[in-house]
Coordinates of C-alpha atoms and ligand atoms in Angstrom, one line a residue:
Chain A
M4 CA -22.5 -44.5 43.3
L5 CA -25.0 -41.8 44.5
S6 CA -22.9 -39.2 42.6
F7 CA -23.3 -41.2 39.4
Y8 CA -27.0 -41.8 39.9
T9 CA -27.6 -38.1 40.6
L10 CA -26.0 -37.0 37.4
F11 CA -27.9 -39.7 35.5
H12 CA -31.2 -38.6 37.1
K13 CA -30.4 -34.9 36.4
E14 CA -29.8 -35.7 32.7
L15 CA -33.1 -37.6 32.5
L16 CA -35.0 -34.7 34.2
R17 CA -33.5 -32.4 31.7
V18 CA -34.9 -34.5 28.9
Q19 CA -38.3 -34.7 30.6
K20 CA -38.5 -30.9 31.2
V21 CA -38.1 -30.2 27.6
A22 CA -39.9 -33.3 26.3
F23 CA -41.5 -31.3 23.6
Q24 CA -38.1 -30.8 21.9
T25 CA -36.4 -33.9 23.0
V26 CA -39.1 -36.5 22.4
L27 CA -42.2 -35.2 20.6
S28 CA -40.4 -33.2 17.9
P29 CA -38.1 -36.1 16.8
V30 CA -41.2 -38.4 16.7
L31 CA -43.0 -36.0 14.4
T32 CA -39.9 -35.7 12.2
A33 CA -39.8 -39.4 11.8
L34 CA -43.5 -39.6 11.0
L35 CA -43.0 -37.0 8.3
Y36 CA -40.3 -39.1 6.6
L37 CA -42.6 -42.1 6.9
L38 CA -45.5 -40.2 5.3
I39 CA -43.5 -38.9 2.4
F40 CA -41.3 -41.9 1.6
S41 CA -44.0 -44.5 2.0
H42 CA -46.3 -42.5 -0.2
L43 CA -43.6 -42.1 -2.9
L44 CA -42.2 -45.6 -2.9
E45 CA -44.9 -47.9 -1.7
Q46 CA -45.9 -48.9 -5.2
H47 CA -42.4 -49.2 -6.6
V48 CA -40.2 -51.0 -4.1
E49 CA -40.4 -54.3 -2.5
V50 CA -37.3 -55.1 -0.5
Y51 CA -38.2 -58.3 1.2
P52 CA -40.7 -60.5 -0.5
G53 CA -44.2 -60.1 0.9
V54 CA -43.2 -57.1 3.0
R55 CA -44.8 -53.7 2.2
Y56 CA -42.2 -50.9 1.7
T57 CA -43.8 -48.9 4.5
A58 CA -43.4 -51.8 6.9
F59 CA -39.8 -52.2 5.7
L60 CA -39.1 -48.6 6.3
I61 CA -40.4 -48.4 9.8
P62 CA -37.6 -50.2 11.7
G63 CA -35.0 -48.2 9.8
L64 CA -36.7 -45.0 10.8
V65 CA -37.1 -46.1 14.4
M66 CA -33.4 -46.9 14.6
M67 CA -32.4 -43.7 12.8
S68 CA -34.4 -41.8 15.5
V69 CA -32.8 -43.8 18.3
L70 CA -29.3 -43.1 17.0
Q71 CA -29.8 -39.4 16.2
N72 CA -31.4 -38.7 19.5
A73 CA -28.9 -40.6 21.5
F74 CA -26.2 -38.5 19.9
A75 CA -28.2 -35.3 20.4
N76 CA -28.7 -35.9 24.0
S77 CA -25.2 -36.2 25.4
S78 CA -23.7 -33.7 22.9
S79 CA -26.2 -31.0 23.4
S80 CA -26.4 -31.4 27.1
L81 CA -22.6 -31.1 27.4
I82 CA -22.3 -28.2 25.1
Q83 CA -25.1 -26.3 26.8
S84 CA -23.4 -26.9 30.2
K85 CA -20.1 -25.8 28.8
I86 CA -21.5 -22.6 27.3
T87 CA -23.6 -21.7 30.3
G88 CA -20.7 -22.7 32.5
N89 CA -22.7 -24.9 34.8
I90 CA -20.5 -27.9 33.8
V91 CA -18.4 -26.7 36.8
F92 CA -20.9 -28.3 39.1
V93 CA -20.1 -31.7 37.6
L94 CA -16.4 -31.0 37.4
L95 CA -16.2 -30.0 41.0
A96 CA -18.1 -33.1 42.2
P97 CA -16.3 -36.2 43.4
L98 CA -17.4 -38.1 40.3
A99 CA -15.0 -40.6 38.7
Y100 CA -14.5 -40.0 35.0
W101 CA -16.2 -43.3 34.3
E102 CA -19.2 -42.3 36.3
F103 CA -19.4 -39.1 34.2
F104 CA -19.2 -41.3 31.1
L105 CA -21.8 -43.7 32.3
A106 CA -24.3 -41.1 33.3
Y107 CA -24.2 -39.2 30.0
V108 CA -24.2 -42.4 27.9
L109 CA -27.0 -44.1 29.9
A110 CA -29.1 -40.9 29.7
S111 CA -28.6 -41.0 25.9
V112 CA -29.6 -44.6 25.8
V113 CA -32.8 -43.8 27.6
R114 CA -33.6 -40.9 25.4
G115 CA -32.9 -42.9 22.3
L116 CA -35.1 -45.8 23.4
V117 CA -38.0 -43.5 24.4
V118 CA -37.9 -41.6 21.1
G119 CA -37.6 -45.0 19.3
A120 CA -40.6 -46.4 21.1
G121 CA -42.5 -43.3 20.3
V122 CA -41.7 -43.5 16.6
Y123 CA -42.5 -47.2 16.6
L124 CA -45.9 -46.8 18.3
A125 CA -46.9 -43.9 16.1
A126 CA -45.8 -45.7 13.0
L127 CA -48.1 -48.6 13.7
W128 CA -50.8 -46.4 12.5
F129 CA -49.3 -46.6 9.0
A130 CA -48.2 -50.2 8.8
W131 CA -47.7 -53.1 11.1
P132 CA -44.2 -54.6 10.7
P133 CA -43.7 -58.0 12.3
L134 CA -41.5 -58.0 15.4
Q135 CA -40.1 -61.5 15.2
F136 CA -37.1 -61.2 17.6
P137 CA -37.8 -58.3 19.9
L138 CA -34.7 -59.0 22.0
W139 CA -32.4 -58.7 18.9
A140 CA -34.0 -55.4 18.1
L141 CA -33.6 -54.2 21.7
L142 CA -30.0 -55.3 21.8
F143 CA -29.1 -53.3 18.7
A144 CA -31.1 -50.3 19.9
V145 CA -29.2 -50.3 23.3
L146 CA -25.8 -50.9 21.7
G147 CA -26.4 -48.4 19.0
S148 CA -27.6 -45.6 21.3
A149 CA -24.7 -46.3 23.7
L150 CA -22.3 -45.9 20.7
L151 CA -23.9 -42.7 19.6
G152 CA -24.3 -41.4 23.2
S153 CA -20.6 -41.9 23.6
L154 CA -19.9 -40.2 20.3
G155 CA -22.0 -37.4 21.6
V156 CA -19.9 -37.1 24.7
V157 CA -16.8 -36.7 22.4
A158 CA -18.5 -34.2 20.2
G159 CA -19.8 -32.2 23.2
I160 CA -16.4 -32.0 24.7
W161 CA -14.6 -31.2 21.5
S162 CA -17.0 -28.5 20.3
E163 CA -16.7 -25.0 21.7
K164 CA -19.6 -23.6 19.9
F165 CA -23.0 -24.8 18.7
D166 CA -21.9 -24.4 15.1
Q167 CA -19.1 -26.9 15.6
L168 CA -21.5 -29.3 17.1
A169 CA -23.9 -28.7 14.2
G170 CA -21.0 -29.4 11.8
F171 CA -20.4 -32.7 13.5
Q172 CA -24.0 -33.6 13.2
N173 CA -24.4 -32.5 9.6
F174 CA -21.1 -33.8 8.2
I175 CA -20.8 -37.0 10.1
I176 CA -24.0 -38.3 11.8
L177 CA -26.5 -37.3 9.1
P178 CA -24.6 -38.7 6.1
L179 CA -23.7 -41.9 7.8
T180 CA -27.3 -42.5 8.9
F181 CA -28.7 -41.7 5.5
L182 CA -26.2 -43.9 3.7
S183 CA -26.8 -46.8 6.1
G184 CA -29.8 -48.4 4.4
V185 CA -32.6 -46.8 6.4
F186 CA -34.6 -46.2 3.2
Y187 CA -33.4 -49.1 1.1
S188 CA -31.6 -52.4 1.3
I189 CA -27.9 -52.0 0.3
H190 CA -28.4 -54.9 -2.1
S191 CA -30.2 -52.4 -4.3
L192 CA -27.1 -50.2 -4.6
P193 CA -24.4 -50.3 -7.3
A194 CA -21.5 -52.5 -6.3
F195 CA -19.2 -49.7 -5.3
W196 CA -21.6 -48.2 -2.8
Q197 CA -22.4 -51.7 -1.5
V198 CA -18.7 -52.2 -0.6
L199 CA -18.5 -48.7 0.8
S200 CA -21.6 -49.3 3.0
H201 CA -19.8 -52.1 4.7
F202 CA -17.4 -49.6 6.2
N203 CA -20.2 -47.7 7.8
P204 CA -20.9 -48.8 11.3
F205 CA -24.5 -47.4 11.1
F206 CA -25.2 -49.9 8.4
Y207 CA -24.7 -52.8 10.9
M208 CA -26.8 -51.1 13.6
I209 CA -29.7 -50.6 11.2
D210 CA -29.4 -54.0 9.6
G211 CA -29.1 -55.8 12.9
F212 CA -32.1 -53.9 14.3
R213 CA -34.1 -54.7 11.2
Y214 CA -33.3 -58.4 11.7
G215 CA -35.2 -58.2 15.0
F216 CA -38.3 -57.3 13.0
F217 CA -38.2 -59.4 9.9
G218 CA -35.9 -62.3 10.9
S219 CA -34.0 -61.6 7.7
S220 CA -31.3 -59.0 7.0
D221 CA -28.6 -58.1 4.5
I222 CA -25.9 -59.8 6.6
S223 CA -25.9 -62.1 9.6
P224 CA -27.0 -60.4 12.8
W225 CA -24.1 -62.0 14.6
I226 CA -21.6 -60.2 12.4
S227 CA -23.5 -57.0 12.9
L228 CA -23.4 -57.6 16.7
V229 CA -19.6 -58.2 16.6
V230 CA -19.0 -55.1 14.5
V231 CA -21.3 -52.8 16.6
S232 CA -20.0 -54.1 19.9
G233 CA -16.4 -53.7 18.7
C234 CA -17.0 -50.1 17.6
F235 CA -18.7 -49.3 20.9
L236 CA -15.8 -50.7 22.9
V237 CA -13.2 -48.8 20.9
L238 CA -15.1 -45.6 21.1
A239 CA -15.9 -46.1 24.8
A240 CA -12.2 -46.6 25.5
F241 CA -11.3 -43.5 23.6
T242 CA -14.0 -41.4 25.3
L243 CA -12.9 -42.6 28.8
A244 CA -9.3 -41.8 27.9
L245 CA -10.4 -38.3 26.8
L246 CA -12.4 -37.7 30.0
R247 CA -9.5 -39.1 32.1
S248 CA -7.1 -36.7 30.6
G249 CA -9.4 -33.8 31.2
Y250 CA -9.2 -32.8 27.5
K251 CA -10.9 -29.4 27.1
L252 CA -12.7 -29.7 30.4
R253 CA -9.9 -29.3 32.9
L254 CA -7.5 -26.7 31.4
Chain B
M27 CA -2.7 -33.3 61.2
F28 CA -2.6 -32.6 57.5
P29 CA -2.8 -29.0 56.4
A30 CA -6.1 -28.1 54.9
V31 CA -4.4 -26.9 51.7
D32 CA -0.9 -27.6 50.7
V33 CA 0.5 -26.1 47.5
L34 CA 4.0 -27.0 46.6
G35 CA 6.1 -25.5 43.8
V36 CA 3.1 -24.9 41.6
R37 CA 3.5 -23.3 38.2
K38 CA 0.7 -22.6 35.8
H39 CA 1.1 -21.2 32.3
Y40 CA -1.7 -20.3 29.9
G41 CA 0.3 -20.5 26.6
K42 CA 3.1 -18.0 27.1
L43 CA 1.4 -16.3 30.0
C44 CA 2.6 -17.3 33.4
A45 CA -0.3 -17.1 35.8
L46 CA 1.4 -18.7 38.8
D47 CA 5.1 -19.0 39.2
N48 CA 6.4 -21.4 41.7
V49 CA 3.8 -20.8 44.4
D50 CA 3.9 -22.5 47.8
L51 CA 1.1 -22.1 50.1
R52 CA 0.0 -23.9 53.2
I53 CA -3.2 -23.3 55.0
E54 CA -3.7 -25.1 58.3
Q55 CA -7.0 -26.7 59.3
G56 CA -9.4 -24.2 60.9
E57 CA -7.8 -21.1 59.4
F58 CA -9.7 -18.3 57.8
F59 CA -7.5 -17.4 54.9
G60 CA -8.0 -14.5 52.5
L61 CA -6.4 -14.7 49.1
L62 CA -6.3 -11.1 48.0
G63 CA -5.0 -9.5 44.9
P64 CA -5.9 -7.3 41.9
N65 CA -7.6 -8.5 38.7
G66 CA -5.4 -11.1 37.0
A67 CA -3.2 -11.7 40.0
G68 CA -4.0 -15.4 39.7
K69 CA -6.4 -16.0 42.6
T70 CA -8.9 -17.9 40.5
T71 CA -6.1 -19.8 38.8
L72 CA -4.9 -21.0 42.2
I73 CA -8.4 -21.9 43.3
N74 CA -9.0 -23.8 40.1
L75 CA -5.9 -25.9 40.8
L76 CA -7.2 -26.7 44.2
S77 CA -10.6 -27.7 43.0
G78 CA -9.3 -29.7 40.0
L79 CA -10.9 -27.4 37.4
S80 CA -7.4 -27.1 36.0
K81 CA -4.2 -28.9 36.3
P82 CA -0.8 -27.5 37.3
D83 CA 2.2 -27.6 34.9
T84 CA 4.4 -28.6 37.8
G85 CA 4.2 -28.9 41.5
R86 CA 1.8 -30.6 43.8
V87 CA -1.5 -29.6 45.4
S88 CA -3.3 -31.4 48.1
V89 CA -6.4 -30.8 50.1
M90 CA -6.7 -32.4 53.6
G91 CA -3.8 -34.6 52.7
Y92 CA -5.3 -35.8 49.4
D93 CA -3.5 -35.1 46.2
V94 CA -6.0 -33.3 44.0
V95 CA -4.8 -35.1 40.8
R96 CA -4.3 -38.6 42.0
Q97 CA -6.9 -38.8 44.8
Y98 CA -9.3 -36.3 43.2
R99 CA -12.5 -37.9 44.5
D100 CA -11.4 -37.7 48.1
S101 CA -10.0 -34.2 47.8
R102 CA -13.1 -32.9 46.0
R103 CA -15.5 -34.5 48.5
L104 CA -13.8 -32.5 51.3
M105 CA -14.0 -29.2 49.5
G106 CA -16.9 -26.8 48.8
V107 CA -16.1 -24.3 46.0
V108 CA -18.0 -21.1 45.1
P109 CA -16.9 -20.3 41.6
Q110 CA -16.3 -16.7 40.6
E111 CA -18.5 -16.8 37.5
L112 CA -22.3 -16.6 38.1
V113 CA -23.2 -20.0 36.7
F114 CA -26.4 -21.9 37.2
D115 CA -28.5 -24.6 35.5
P116 CA -31.6 -22.9 34.0
F117 CA -33.6 -26.2 34.0
F118 CA -34.0 -26.3 37.8
N119 CA -35.2 -24.3 40.8
V120 CA -33.2 -23.5 43.9
R121 CA -34.2 -26.5 45.9
E122 CA -33.6 -28.9 43.0
T123 CA -30.2 -27.4 42.4
L124 CA -29.3 -28.0 46.0
R125 CA -30.6 -31.5 46.0
F126 CA -28.6 -32.4 42.9
Q127 CA -25.6 -30.8 44.5
S128 CA -26.1 -33.0 47.6
G129 CA -26.4 -36.1 45.4
Y130 CA -23.2 -35.3 43.6
F131 CA -21.4 -35.3 46.9
G132 CA -23.0 -38.5 48.0
V133 CA -25.2 -37.0 50.7
K134 CA -28.6 -38.5 51.2
H135 CA -31.6 -37.1 53.0
N136 CA -30.2 -33.6 53.2
E137 CA -33.5 -31.6 53.4
A138 CA -33.0 -30.3 56.9
W139 CA -29.5 -28.9 56.2
I140 CA -30.6 -27.6 52.8
D141 CA -33.4 -25.7 54.5
E142 CA -31.0 -24.3 57.1
V143 CA -28.5 -23.2 54.5
M144 CA -31.3 -21.5 52.5
H145 CA -32.5 -19.8 55.6
H146 CA -29.0 -18.4 56.5
L147 CA -28.6 -17.2 52.9
D148 CA -32.0 -15.6 52.9
L149 CA -33.2 -17.9 50.1
S150 CA -36.1 -19.6 51.8
D151 CA -38.7 -17.7 49.8
K152 CA -37.0 -18.6 46.6
A153 CA -36.7 -22.3 47.2
D154 CA -39.2 -23.1 44.4
T155 CA -38.1 -20.4 42.0
N156 CA -36.4 -21.3 38.8
M157 CA -32.7 -20.3 38.8
R158 CA -33.3 -18.1 35.7
R159 CA -35.7 -15.9 37.6
L160 CA -33.3 -15.0 40.4
S161 CA -31.5 -11.7 40.6
G162 CA -27.7 -11.7 40.3
G163 CA -27.1 -11.5 44.0
M164 CA -29.6 -14.3 44.7
K165 CA -27.8 -16.5 42.2
R166 CA -24.5 -15.7 44.0
R167 CA -26.1 -16.8 47.2
V168 CA -27.3 -20.1 45.7
L169 CA -23.7 -20.7 44.6
V170 CA -22.6 -20.3 48.2
A171 CA -25.4 -22.6 49.3
Q172 CA -24.3 -25.2 46.7
A173 CA -20.8 -25.1 48.2
L174 CA -22.1 -25.9 51.6
V175 CA -24.6 -28.7 51.1
H176 CA -22.2 -31.4 51.9
K177 CA -20.7 -29.6 54.9
P178 CA -17.2 -29.6 53.5
P179 CA -14.2 -29.2 55.9
V180 CA -12.6 -26.8 53.4
I181 CA -14.7 -24.0 52.0
V182 CA -13.2 -22.1 49.0
L183 CA -15.0 -18.9 47.9
D184 CA -13.9 -17.0 44.9
E185 CA -15.4 -13.5 45.2
P186 CA -18.4 -14.7 47.2
T187 CA -19.8 -11.2 47.8
A188 CA -19.5 -9.8 44.3
G189 CA -22.9 -8.3 43.5
V190 CA -24.4 -9.0 46.9
D191 CA -25.8 -6.0 48.7
V192 CA -24.2 -4.6 51.9
E193 CA -26.7 -6.0 54.2
L194 CA -26.5 -9.5 52.8
R195 CA -22.8 -9.3 52.5
R196 CA -22.5 -8.8 56.2
S197 CA -24.8 -11.7 57.0
L198 CA -23.0 -13.8 54.4
W199 CA -19.6 -13.1 56.1
R200 CA -21.2 -13.7 59.5
F201 CA -22.4 -17.1 58.3
I202 CA -19.0 -18.0 56.8
R203 CA -17.4 -16.9 60.0
R204 CA -19.7 -19.1 62.0
L205 CA -18.8 -22.0 59.8
N206 CA -15.1 -21.2 60.4
L207 CA -15.7 -21.2 64.1
D208 CA -17.4 -24.5 63.8
G209 CA -14.1 -25.8 62.5
H210 CA -14.3 -25.4 58.7
T211 CA -11.3 -24.0 57.0
V212 CA -12.1 -21.0 54.8
L213 CA -10.2 -19.8 51.8
A214 CA -11.7 -16.6 50.3
G215 CA -10.4 -14.9 47.2
Q216 CA -11.2 -11.2 46.9
H217 CA -9.9 -8.2 45.0
A218 CA -7.5 -6.3 47.1
E219 CA -9.4 -3.1 46.4
L220 CA -12.6 -4.6 47.7
A221 CA -10.8 -5.9 50.6
R222 CA -9.2 -2.7 51.6
Q223 CA -12.4 -0.7 51.3
R224 CA -15.2 -2.9 52.3
L225 CA -14.3 -6.5 53.1
R226 CA -14.1 -7.3 56.7
V227 CA -12.8 -10.7 56.7
P228 CA -12.9 -11.7 60.3
G229 CA -9.6 -13.4 61.2
A230 CA -6.6 -13.8 59.0
A231 CA -6.2 -12.7 55.5
A232 CA -3.4 -12.3 53.1
L233 CA -2.9 -9.4 50.9
V234 CA -1.3 -10.0 47.6
R235 CA 0.0 -6.5 47.2
R236 CA 1.8 -4.9 44.3
T237 CA 5.2 -3.7 45.0
S238 CA 6.5 -2.8 41.6
R239 CA 9.7 -0.9 41.7
H240 CA 11.5 0.6 38.8
A241 CA 15.0 -0.7 39.0
G242 CA 16.2 1.5 36.2
G243 CA 18.7 -0.5 34.1
A244 CA 17.7 -2.6 31.3
K245 CA 16.1 -0.6 28.6
G246 CA 13.9 1.4 31.0
G247 CA 11.9 -1.7 31.7
A248 CA 10.8 -2.5 35.2
R249 CA 12.4 -5.4 36.8
W250 CA 11.6 -8.1 39.1
R251 CA 12.1 -7.7 42.7
R252 CA 12.6 -11.2 43.6
I253 CA 11.0 -12.3 46.8
P254 CA 13.5 -14.6 48.5
A255 CA 12.2 -18.0 49.3
G256 CA 10.5 -18.0 52.6
A257 CA 10.5 -14.2 52.9
A258 CA 7.1 -13.4 51.6
V259 CA 5.0 -14.2 54.5
I260 CA 1.3 -14.5 54.8
H261 CA 0.6 -14.0 58.4
G262 CA -1.9 -16.2 60.0
A263 CA -5.1 -15.8 61.9
G264 CA -5.8 -12.6 63.9
D265 CA -3.5 -13.9 66.4
G266 CA -2.7 -17.4 65.4
A267 CA -1.1 -19.9 63.2
G268 CA 1.2 -18.4 60.7
T269 CA 1.1 -19.5 57.1
I270 CA 4.0 -19.0 54.8
A271 CA 3.7 -18.5 51.1
R272 CA 6.9 -18.4 49.2
G273 CA 7.3 -17.5 45.6
R274 CA 4.9 -15.2 43.9
I275 CA 1.5 -15.0 42.6
G276 CA 2.4 -13.4 39.3
R277 CA 1.3 -10.2 37.8
A278 CA -0.4 -11.8 34.9
G279 CA -2.8 -9.1 33.9
N280 CA -0.6 -7.8 31.3
E281 CA -0.7 -10.1 28.3
R282 CA 0.9 -7.7 25.9
A283 CA 4.0 -7.6 27.9
A284 CA 4.0 -11.4 27.9
A285 CA 3.7 -11.4 24.1
R286 CA 6.6 -8.9 23.9
S287 CA 9.0 -10.6 26.2
G288 CA 8.0 -14.0 24.8
R289 CA 8.6 -15.5 28.2
G290 CA 5.6 -14.8 30.3
V291 CA 5.0 -11.8 32.4
S292 CA 6.0 -13.3 35.6
A293 CA 9.4 -14.0 34.3
R294 CA 10.0 -10.5 33.1
G295 CA 7.1 -8.3 33.2
G296 CA 8.2 -6.1 35.9
Q297 CA 5.8 -6.4 38.8
T298 CA 5.5 -8.6 41.6
Y299 CA 3.2 -9.0 44.6
K300 CA 4.3 -9.2 48.0
L301 CA 2.3 -11.3 50.3
T302 CA 1.5 -9.7 53.6
S303 CA -1.2 -9.6 56.2
V304 CA -4.3 -7.5 56.2
A305 CA -5.4 -9.0 59.4
N306 CA -4.8 -5.7 61.2
Q307 CA -5.8 -3.4 58.4
K308 CA -9.4 -3.5 59.1
Ligands
LIG21 N1 -8.4 -20.1 30.6 C1 -7.4 -19.2 30.5 N2 -6.7 -19.0 29.3 C2 -5.8 -18.1 29.2 N3 -5.4 -17.2 30.2 C3 -6.1 -17.3 31.3 C4 -7.1 -18.3 31.6 N4 -7.6 -18.1 32.8 C5 -6.9 -17.1 33.3 N5 -6.0 -16.6 32.5 C6 -5.0 -15.5 32.7 O1 -4.3 -15.8 33.9 C7 -4.2 -14.7 34.7 C8 -4.7 -14.9 36.1 O2 -6.1 -15.0 36.0 P1 -7.1 -15.3 37.2 O3 -8.4 -15.5 36.7 O4 -6.5 -16.3 38.0 O5 -7.0 -13.9 38.0 P2 -7.8 -13.4 39.3 O6 -6.7 -13.1 40.3 O7 -8.8 -14.4 39.7 O8 -8.4 -12.1 38.8 P3 -9.9 -11.5 39.1 O9 -9.7 -10.7 40.3 O10 -10.2 -10.6 38.0 O11 -10.8 -12.6 39.3 C9 -4.9 -13.5 33.9 O12 -3.9 -12.8 33.2 C10 -5.8 -14.2 32.9 O13 -5.9 -13.5 31.7
LIG22 MG1 -10.7 -14.4 39.8

């Protein structure tokens, strides 16, 4: 267990040593979104009755930051290690493949939660969304960041260059987060897009997380929980199989 | 007693290139074994199979009796590997690097040994220096230190002295020799050239030597001189335990030939290496 703990700890230290890029800069990015969108849309949009648009927007932005940073953590750590070659230290160690998985995913969860908390606290300056069921919110933040951390492990192993990782980020992660209802309720979309949104796992993560704040959501949080957990289990099984086979790591 | 390293019928291809062709190698516990050969002979490939950095196409590899594929955690715990490439983690300093390494191998409270290893490798002044700020030779020594933090019974070094100056190279080998005398098995990969000129591996070493021979015949191409099973012998320690390596460590340096023949150099490329002893060639 010490091997696992060491790798986990090392991953956290890495985040901490470059906290400016890993924590502060994503918080600032989220605040910029908040500033611009809330300024533009505050007067025009009311998603939930009696809830200001800015307040509605905050949980979505928090969750978006959680997810993107969880993905960025495992994927960029892995690709950096692969490119600099120091991944060998981990590969030479008597670490079980599931310990490898757990260490990277948990570090991603921590980074996601820290950035999420940072965005939330900073956003309180703009508006004060209610936090009705904090445990629901936490549950979705943890599950969502674990899911994205796991996806980051897959992307980090699969990519051989930073460009490929950026492609993964720009063509998969970014569109899925933007089309998941961070900035709007999917009920405000045309029917076709509404149906399509239901195939986007990010939608369930955001919607479930938002339920923790407002106590109301586009769909039942229980359904979201089942969908998100299911996606996580499938992806985790896939990632573990990949690690076990040594795909692209042990040639 | 299990052999420290047991390689049985191992083949390794990279695409069409045959890097190792049916290699058998047995290194007994306590041996000091030199794996020598020119660039591309397959030294690193063999070492990577031992350490689990890559997987053999066929054959079995075990370290201290543990199969490196099925019982990988046990086999890796018993092995310390110095990789050939000068790799490091730029986020950390020397001491942190060694602490993490201890942790990976499940060793707690290792400060005293970490200090001793740093002392032997002349790294004590650099303990708190970030890895990025070390010279190449210092980085190499940190790699050696990393391989030793968990006092592994089997120490595998791939070109441990590349880029290290003469003075330190001597003290490095003395240190490795001492570890060997303390009972650690040592497997060191080195270029044959280096070995002949400068390397003074105390104890046993094997030379993977080129014995290409033009056999006329087929379209002017050179031919394999097959080494009969059991005939290519790596002699053991200065005086001691013999180790037999059958098969060949292929001449894999010539990829073009592989592409031409379409079958991999080892199968047809024309050169082979004979495994003999350099123990007395110092
Ligand atoms: N990852 C790889 N993909 C393709 N070919 C490879 C790979 N690694 C090694 N090879 C090839 O396998 C052969 C053996 O390489 P290896 O690195 O084992 O040689 P070596 O004896 O360690 O050489 P050196 O003295 O230069 O370190 C070479 O022809 C090399 O090009
Ligand atoms: Mg090599």
